[in-house]
Coordinates of C-alpha atoms in Angstrom, one line a residue:
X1 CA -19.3 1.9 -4.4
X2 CA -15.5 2.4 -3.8
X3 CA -13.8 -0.9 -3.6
X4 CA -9.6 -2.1 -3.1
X5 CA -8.8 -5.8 -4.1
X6 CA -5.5 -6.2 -3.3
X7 CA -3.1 -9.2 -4.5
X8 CA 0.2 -10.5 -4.9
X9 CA 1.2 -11.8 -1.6
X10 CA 3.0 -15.0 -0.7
X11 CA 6.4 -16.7 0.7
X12 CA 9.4 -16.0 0.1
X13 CA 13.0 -16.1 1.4
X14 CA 15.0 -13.7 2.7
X15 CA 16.0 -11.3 -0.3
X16 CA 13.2 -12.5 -2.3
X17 CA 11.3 -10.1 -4.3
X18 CA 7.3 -9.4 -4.6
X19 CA 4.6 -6.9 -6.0
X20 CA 1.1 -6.4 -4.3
X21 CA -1.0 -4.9 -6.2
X22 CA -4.1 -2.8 -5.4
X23 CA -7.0 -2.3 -7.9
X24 CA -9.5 0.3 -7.0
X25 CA -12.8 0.8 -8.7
X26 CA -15.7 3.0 -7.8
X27 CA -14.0 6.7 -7.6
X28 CA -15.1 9.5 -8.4
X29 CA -12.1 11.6 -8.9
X30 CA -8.8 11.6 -9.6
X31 CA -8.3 13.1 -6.5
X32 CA -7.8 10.3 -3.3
X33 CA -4.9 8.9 -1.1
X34 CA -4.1 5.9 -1.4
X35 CA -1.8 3.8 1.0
X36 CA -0.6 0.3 2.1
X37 CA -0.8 -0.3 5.4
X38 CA 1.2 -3.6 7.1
X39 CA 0.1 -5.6 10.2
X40 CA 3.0 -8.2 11.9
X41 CA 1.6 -10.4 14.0
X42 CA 2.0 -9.1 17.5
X43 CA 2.3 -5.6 16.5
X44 CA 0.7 -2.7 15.5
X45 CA -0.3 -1.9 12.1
X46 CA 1.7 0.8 10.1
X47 CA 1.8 2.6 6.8
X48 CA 4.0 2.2 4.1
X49 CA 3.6 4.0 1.4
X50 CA 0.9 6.5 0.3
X51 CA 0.0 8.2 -3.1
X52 CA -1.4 11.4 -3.3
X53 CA -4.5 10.7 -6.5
X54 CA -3.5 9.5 -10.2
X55 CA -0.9 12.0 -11.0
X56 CA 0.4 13.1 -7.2
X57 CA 3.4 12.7 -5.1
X58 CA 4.3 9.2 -3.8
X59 CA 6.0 8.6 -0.5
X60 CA 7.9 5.6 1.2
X61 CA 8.2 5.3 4.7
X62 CA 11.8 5.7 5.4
X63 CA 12.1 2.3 7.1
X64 CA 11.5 0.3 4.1
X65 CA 12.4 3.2 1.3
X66 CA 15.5 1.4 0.8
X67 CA 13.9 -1.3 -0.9
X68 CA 10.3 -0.6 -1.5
X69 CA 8.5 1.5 -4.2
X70 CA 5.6 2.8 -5.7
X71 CA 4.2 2.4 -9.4
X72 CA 0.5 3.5 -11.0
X73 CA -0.9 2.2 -13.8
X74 CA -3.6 4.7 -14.1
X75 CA -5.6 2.6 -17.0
X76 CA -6.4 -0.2 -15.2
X77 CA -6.8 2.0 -11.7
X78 CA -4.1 0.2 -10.1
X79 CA -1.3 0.9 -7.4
X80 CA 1.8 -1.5 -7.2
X81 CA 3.8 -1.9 -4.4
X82 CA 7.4 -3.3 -4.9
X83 CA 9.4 -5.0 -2.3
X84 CA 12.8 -6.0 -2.5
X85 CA 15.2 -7.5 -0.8
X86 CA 12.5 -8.8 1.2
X87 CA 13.1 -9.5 5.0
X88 CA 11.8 -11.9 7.8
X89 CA 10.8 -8.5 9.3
X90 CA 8.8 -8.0 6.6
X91 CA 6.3 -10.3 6.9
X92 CA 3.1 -9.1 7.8
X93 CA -0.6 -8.7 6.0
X94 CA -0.9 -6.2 3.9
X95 CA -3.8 -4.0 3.1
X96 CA -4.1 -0.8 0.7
X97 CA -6.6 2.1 2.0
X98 CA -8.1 4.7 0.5
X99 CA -9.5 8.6 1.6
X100 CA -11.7 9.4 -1.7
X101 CA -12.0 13.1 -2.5
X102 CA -8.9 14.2 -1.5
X103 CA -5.0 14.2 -1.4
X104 CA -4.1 14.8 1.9
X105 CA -2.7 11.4 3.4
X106 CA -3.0 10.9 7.1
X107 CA -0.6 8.4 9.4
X108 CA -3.3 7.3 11.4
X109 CA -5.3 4.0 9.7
X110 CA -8.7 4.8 11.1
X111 CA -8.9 8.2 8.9
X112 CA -9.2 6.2 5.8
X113 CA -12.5 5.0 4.8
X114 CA -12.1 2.0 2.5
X115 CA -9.7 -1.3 3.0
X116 CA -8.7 -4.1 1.0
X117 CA -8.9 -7.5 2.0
X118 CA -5.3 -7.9 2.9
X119 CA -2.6 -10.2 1.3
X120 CA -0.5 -12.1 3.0
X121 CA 3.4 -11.5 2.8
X122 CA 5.7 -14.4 4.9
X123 CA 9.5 -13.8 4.4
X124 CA 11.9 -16.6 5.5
X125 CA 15.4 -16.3 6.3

């Protein structure tokens, strides 16, 4: 069975720094997008970043590419997201998703089939 733990959340001040992390476990294949998705409150959630299986592509949403990337650590099946420069208008839950069996990474949240807890991030200013 396919599961995401994520972790690393927490408060922070403006310009702060923080890395979630996303462990996955149960794949199959190398092959799978995997994204983090962020929910403010009030608003509707959004993607972040996605990576295209254990050796693809990775892409930041240009809204946060500024100051957020993308590492793997492919030995312990884990994705890392790293914010920077955090901002209040950062703060949201954040969740990591995943479509198993495939590359292709979709904008819309309800095309991936496994979620994460979430983790909260809470940036002050």
């Amino acid at each position: 069975e396919v599961q995401l733990v994520d972790s690393g959340g927490g408060s922070v001040q403006a310009g702060g720094f923080l890395r979630l992390s996303c462990r996955m476990s149960g794949l199959a294949s190398d092959d799978y997008c995997l994204a983090w998705f962020r929910q403010a409150p009030g608003k509707e959630r959004e993607g972040v970043s996605y990576v295209e299986g254990s050796d693809g592509d990775a892409h930041i949403l240009p809204f946060v590419k500024d100051r957020f990337s993308i590492s793997r650590d492919n030995v312990k099946s884990t994705v890392y997201l790293e914010m920077k420069n955090l901002k209040p208008e950062d703060t949201a839950v954040y969740s990591c998703a995943l479509r198993p069996r495939e590359r292709w990474c979709p904008e819309m949240a309800g095309l991936f089939d496994y979620w994460s807890q979430g983790t909260t991030v809470a940036v002050s200013s």
